[in-house]
């Protein structure tokens, strides 16, 4: 029931959850999820060890409110069944607690939020797999499992059951915890630590790091997100990923792991990225791109591609009505005037499959295209760019070579 739809049926495409339009934050864990609506906390899905925080261990097929407060400002869900949230600057955690990842000084699992410490200056919190990290007044704290140095304390130690400060810096602005590594940002500089297998730390090695190590010399990192064994981040409006790549989640067109950040579809315009266990999604120019394994309507892609667009072309490569009268479709899927140099970019949403489904596993001549919506608008012809990775028109659809 982790989709919150009231059933246990899987869905291949996004389906609206309820009718409310005041959701501000969603956090997805393994078999469960939590979110905020007008400051109220809701969780749903599997409830083993009380991970939903509603005081029970009963699975919930729809969003169920946790407590009665409407002052929640953040929520995070871990990979192994615990969650944390911020309530008016206070830190609260609940769920599985084998490694002390709830931070309440015990290893007892909790079916309802328990306050961690007495401080009210927590700025952010991120739940990983068996450990948690958070920021208080610019100071970084981590707690829970530490078998790979993921607490950043400078050594592999036994689990820590309460928040333990990492270093002495007071300028941390962001932290994100994964399976057994974490990354954070200080004054625009990127740091990572913990398990180094597959290059997930990003320092050019596969070595475990028990304390934060700076990744490169750049100071323009604005966000970082950690998946299962890989990470992604934004430098300004440029997107980079690194680490485990068996499902193409690094997005460089290969299945080879990367031990240092690799730029995705080089160019500006990226504004958000979120990493999952085997896949990622990001937004560029208002278009949602996903890559890796098990991604919406694409299935698997080794490079970022717009969700809803299949094949190397834009929608006019499939539907003639995607171009205005007097225009013809180019190999890129853009629309070029037959009488002038005016160029249009067609955009929209469609999917392809077999026998009315999203399954693409059939002969090419049996594939069916289904149009959902379409639009087109004029652009400056000089916005067209090309390099060895992709051919793009402005910040819209790209023609991506390589497997997909």
C-alpha atoms as one frame of an Amber mdcrd trajectory, in Angstrom:
protein
   0.000   0.000   0.000   2.989   2.340  -0.289   1.329   4.177  -3.198  -1.448
   5.332  -0.865  -4.208   4.498  -3.338  -6.199   2.206  -1.075  -5.057  -0.958
  -2.866  -1.959  -3.141  -3.163  -1.925  -2.954  -6.974   1.167  -1.585  -8.712
   0.818   1.372 -11.094   3.071   1.900 -14.147   2.254   5.631 -14.427   1.680
   8.410 -11.874  -1.754   8.241 -10.246  -3.128  10.999  -8.049  -3.390  10.138
  -4.349  -6.654  11.509  -3.019  -8.076  14.892  -4.013  -6.100  17.220  -1.752
  -3.921  19.906  -3.321  -2.029  21.114  -0.235   0.811  18.564  -0.171   4.186
  20.268   0.336   6.641  17.386   0.952   6.781  13.684   0.102   9.415  11.192
   1.318   9.484   7.597   0.067  11.099   4.736   1.975  11.218   1.014   1.348
   7.552  -0.155   1.189   6.223   2.983   2.884   6.007   6.755   2.467   5.299
   9.917   4.445   4.281  13.428   3.486   3.181  16.828   4.781  -0.146  18.510
   4.093  -0.588  22.024   5.472   1.844  21.158   8.263   0.123  17.868   9.173
   2.125  14.622   8.930   0.756  11.583   7.087   2.311   8.141   6.481   1.156
   5.018   4.642   2.286   1.586   3.445   3.927  -1.224   5.416   4.048  -0.591
   9.168   6.589  -3.099  10.450   8.277  -1.845  13.643   5.918   1.125  13.686
   7.559   2.932  10.773   4.320   4.794   9.966   4.370   6.494  13.384   0.618
   6.173  14.029   1.068   4.239  17.283   0.337   0.856  15.694   2.014  -1.743
  13.479  -0.992  -2.006  11.145  -0.328  -1.483   7.431  -2.129   1.519   5.924
  -3.276   1.588   2.300  -4.001   5.329   2.350  -2.349   8.363   3.961  -2.965
   8.228   7.722  -2.336  11.247   9.917   0.391  10.945  12.544  -0.714  12.708
  15.699  -2.655  15.957  15.525   0.017  18.626  15.106  -0.020  20.943  12.092
   3.481  22.349  12.725   5.620  19.744  10.954   8.142  21.342   8.577  10.118
  18.326   7.301   9.968  14.538   7.070  12.505  11.942   5.904  12.199   8.172
   5.439  15.084   5.711   5.707  16.023   2.664   3.668  15.512   0.209   6.542
  12.273   1.220   8.191  12.687   4.351  10.276  11.660   7.954   9.760  12.287
  11.364  11.297  10.690  14.775  11.117  11.051  18.346  12.332   8.306  19.824
  14.483   8.828  23.528  15.226  12.614  22.992  15.269  12.380  19.862  17.410
  13.653  16.526  16.072  11.365  13.503  16.318  12.031   9.959  15.033  10.113
   6.665  14.926  10.208   3.120  13.537  13.002   0.550  13.480  15.831   1.235
  15.943  18.214  -1.744  15.941  21.308   0.476  15.517  20.032   3.382  17.604
  19.175   5.333  14.441  16.252   7.029  16.188  18.750   8.867  18.398  16.785
   8.549  21.637  19.577   6.730  23.456  17.982   3.286  23.131  17.651   0.483
  20.585  13.897   0.137  21.111  11.729   0.548  18.031   9.013   3.205  18.346
   5.551   3.168  16.776   5.032   6.891  17.398   7.365   9.901  17.092   9.762
  10.289  20.022  11.610  13.547  20.628  15.388  13.426  20.228  17.112  15.616
  22.807  15.764  18.923  24.060  17.086  21.250  21.334  14.771  23.295  19.124
  17.260  24.507  16.520  17.303  21.559  14.097  17.425  22.775  10.494  17.300
  19.510   8.563  17.401  15.740   8.977  18.053  12.813   6.619  17.371   9.140
   7.389  19.680   6.571   5.795  19.843   2.801   6.208  20.419   2.185   9.906
  21.752   5.681  10.549  20.602   9.283  10.493  22.232  12.683  10.007  20.962
  16.159  10.744  22.011  19.797  10.995  21.608  22.036  14.053  22.565  25.703
  13.737  25.038  24.802  10.988  26.580  21.925  12.966  26.455  18.396  11.516
  25.394  15.408  13.646  25.057  11.710  12.762  23.998   8.641  14.771  23.197
   4.938  14.388  25.248   2.293  12.530  28.908   3.072  11.816  30.408  -0.090
  10.283  31.709   1.811   7.231  32.389   5.183   8.790  29.013   6.569   7.709
  28.741   8.650  10.882  31.747  10.711   9.741  33.344  10.603  13.185  36.829
   9.735  11.889  36.741   6.045  12.802  34.669   2.893  12.474  32.953   2.480
  15.847  30.080   0.677  17.476  26.630   2.176  16.806  25.962   5.571  18.367
  22.523   5.852  19.967  22.434   9.630  20.220  23.368  12.463  17.842  27.174
  12.730  17.623  28.772  15.861  16.208  30.814  15.549  13.018  33.896  17.785
  13.099  33.783  21.379  14.303  32.422  23.244  11.267  29.373  25.467  11.770
  28.523  26.145   8.142  26.793  22.947   6.985  23.748  23.768   4.860  22.667
  20.341   3.581  23.124  16.636   4.327  21.716  13.501   2.701  22.152   9.951
   4.041  22.073   6.774   1.922  22.528   3.041   2.561  25.959   3.368   4.163
  27.391   6.645   2.910  26.357  10.283   3.153  27.092  13.612   1.496  26.734
  17.211   2.596  27.432  20.786   1.504  29.424  23.494   3.306  29.696  26.951
   1.731  29.097  25.439  -1.707  31.763  22.745  -1.294  30.691  19.093  -1.529
  31.786  16.507   1.051  31.023  12.772   1.230  31.948   9.950   3.627  31.250
   6.313   4.517  31.352   3.187   2.347  33.477   3.763  -0.775  32.611   0.657
  -2.820  31.690   1.449  -6.453  33.110   4.955  -5.992  29.987   6.189  -4.226
  31.946   8.680  -2.091  33.035  10.413  -5.308  36.658  11.199  -4.441  38.090
   9.154  -7.327  38.661   6.024  -5.233  36.746   3.027  -3.904  38.072   3.618
  -0.392  35.886   3.937   2.703  36.088   7.388   4.275  35.390   7.698   7.988
  35.319  11.503   7.927  33.945  13.965   5.361  36.280  14.307   2.354  35.941
  17.171  -0.088  34.909  16.217  -3.611  36.810  18.368  -6.102  37.642  22.026
  -5.589  34.424  23.600  -6.819  32.353  25.788  -4.513  29.125  26.043  -6.491
  27.302  22.904  -5.326  23.701  23.768  -4.482  22.246  20.331  -3.689  23.169
  16.664  -3.294  21.049  13.504  -3.151  22.170   9.976  -2.278  20.680   6.786
  -3.687  21.384   3.224  -2.620  25.026   3.051  -3.718  25.313   6.197  -5.854
  24.828   9.941  -5.575  23.852  12.925  -7.712  24.150  16.658  -7.228  23.736
  20.057  -8.823  26.555  22.517  -9.407  24.678  25.661 -10.251  22.347  24.374
 -12.982  24.629  21.490 -14.042  23.840  17.901 -13.079  26.395  15.288 -11.964
  26.155  11.668 -10.758  28.657   9.062  -9.537  28.902   5.616  -7.899  27.238
   2.269  -8.662  25.995   2.016 -12.243  24.699  -1.516 -12.890  21.308  -0.108
 -13.903  22.582   2.991 -15.703  21.799   5.238 -12.734  24.953   7.310 -13.259
  23.407   8.297 -16.581  26.544   8.426 -18.721  25.375   5.857 -21.273  27.410
   3.009 -19.759  27.051   0.424 -17.017  30.478   1.183 -15.542  30.595   2.623
 -12.040  32.064   6.126 -11.678  34.283   7.085  -8.740  34.028  10.834  -9.421
  31.156  13.094 -10.508  30.179  12.744 -14.190  28.145  15.497 -15.850  24.772
  14.482 -17.308  23.688  15.905 -20.679  26.207  18.754 -20.339  24.540  22.131
 -20.150  22.532  24.413 -17.897  18.896  24.304 -16.921  18.778  21.560 -14.266
  16.835  22.655 -11.188  16.097  19.507  -9.181  17.382  15.934  -8.848  16.285
  13.046  -6.643  18.159   9.724  -6.366  16.505   6.367  -5.721  17.923   2.925
  -5.154  18.502   2.123  -8.838  17.239   5.201 -10.667  17.017   8.982 -10.574
  14.724  11.728 -11.788  15.509  15.390 -12.437  13.830  18.477 -13.863  15.275
  20.529 -16.688  13.410  23.356 -18.361  10.151  22.182 -16.848  10.596  18.688
 -18.330  10.877  15.623 -16.093  13.788  13.325 -16.975  14.460   9.889 -15.460
  17.179   7.275 -15.937  18.376   3.981 -14.478  16.188   0.954 -13.741  12.404
   0.688 -13.313  11.551   4.262 -14.330   7.930   5.051 -15.043   7.063   4.499
 -18.690  10.638   4.074 -19.937  11.492   0.844 -18.101  15.274   1.358 -18.161
  17.504   4.052 -19.631  21.262   4.529 -19.396  20.959   8.279 -19.995  18.430
  10.895 -18.812  15.362  10.961 -21.049  12.083  12.847 -20.792   9.351  10.844
 -19.125   6.538  10.285 -21.599   8.849  10.419 -24.633  10.110   7.204 -26.206
  12.732   6.754 -28.867  15.246   9.352 -30.045  12.754  11.895 -31.348  10.236
  14.312 -29.946   6.533  13.602 -30.366   6.367  14.902 -33.944   8.444  11.868
 -34.868   5.410   9.785 -33.955   2.400  12.069 -34.399   2.129  14.304 -37.465
  -0.257  16.654 -35.619   2.607  17.688 -33.335   3.786  20.204 -35.970   1.817
  23.292 -37.089   0.631  23.580 -40.682   3.501  24.439 -43.037   6.129  22.688
 -40.896   7.844  19.335 -41.289   9.282  17.092 -38.589  13.077  16.862 -38.370
  15.087  13.856 -37.207  15.346  15.542 -33.801  11.596  15.650 -33.405  11.467
  19.434 -33.870   9.315  21.226 -36.437  11.027  23.205 -39.230   9.151  25.597
 -41.508   9.193  24.478 -45.135   9.365  28.122 -46.307  11.637  29.860 -43.760
  14.213  29.251 -41.041  11.591  29.348 -38.309  12.000  26.442 -35.901   9.460
  25.074 -33.453   9.864  22.638 -30.617   7.006  20.194 -30.130   6.376  18.986
 -26.614   3.790  16.894 -24.896   3.122  13.511 -23.392   2.767  10.147 -25.059
   3.748   6.567 -24.380   4.378   3.468 -26.441   3.675  -0.160 -25.702   2.108
  -3.364 -26.917  -1.516  -4.458 -26.837  -2.643  -1.444 -24.851   0.035  -1.829
 -22.158   3.361  -0.157 -21.366   5.278  -3.354 -22.116   7.721  -2.491 -24.962
   8.835  -6.110 -25.418   7.440  -6.784 -28.862   8.398  -6.371 -32.512   8.928
  -2.780 -33.615   6.057  -2.945 -36.097   3.714  -3.936 -33.248   4.482  -0.960
 -31.025   1.507   1.315 -30.412   1.791   5.055 -29.757  -0.754   6.700 -27.478
  -1.021  10.485 -27.471  -1.982  12.169 -24.202  -1.332  15.845 -24.970   0.686
  17.907 -27.433   1.802  21.509 -27.897   4.335  23.450 -29.935   6.005  26.848
 -29.671   8.530  28.860 -31.653  12.134  29.103 -30.441  15.338  30.800 -31.495
  17.041  28.575 -34.076  20.388  29.320 -32.429  19.285  27.520 -29.266  20.017
  24.207 -30.977  23.203  22.658 -29.583  24.942  19.350 -30.180  27.846  17.442
 -28.711  28.925  13.857 -28.221  26.301  13.281 -25.542  23.094  14.733 -26.938
  21.475  17.099 -29.382  19.177  19.525 -27.598  16.815  22.339 -28.442  16.816
  24.947 -25.716  15.959  23.301 -22.413  13.437  20.907 -23.917  13.717  17.492
 -25.518  17.087  15.976 -26.416  18.013  13.361 -28.982  20.018  10.925 -26.878
  22.359   8.369 -28.439  23.317   5.072 -26.877  21.267   2.284 -25.301  17.952
   3.123 -23.676
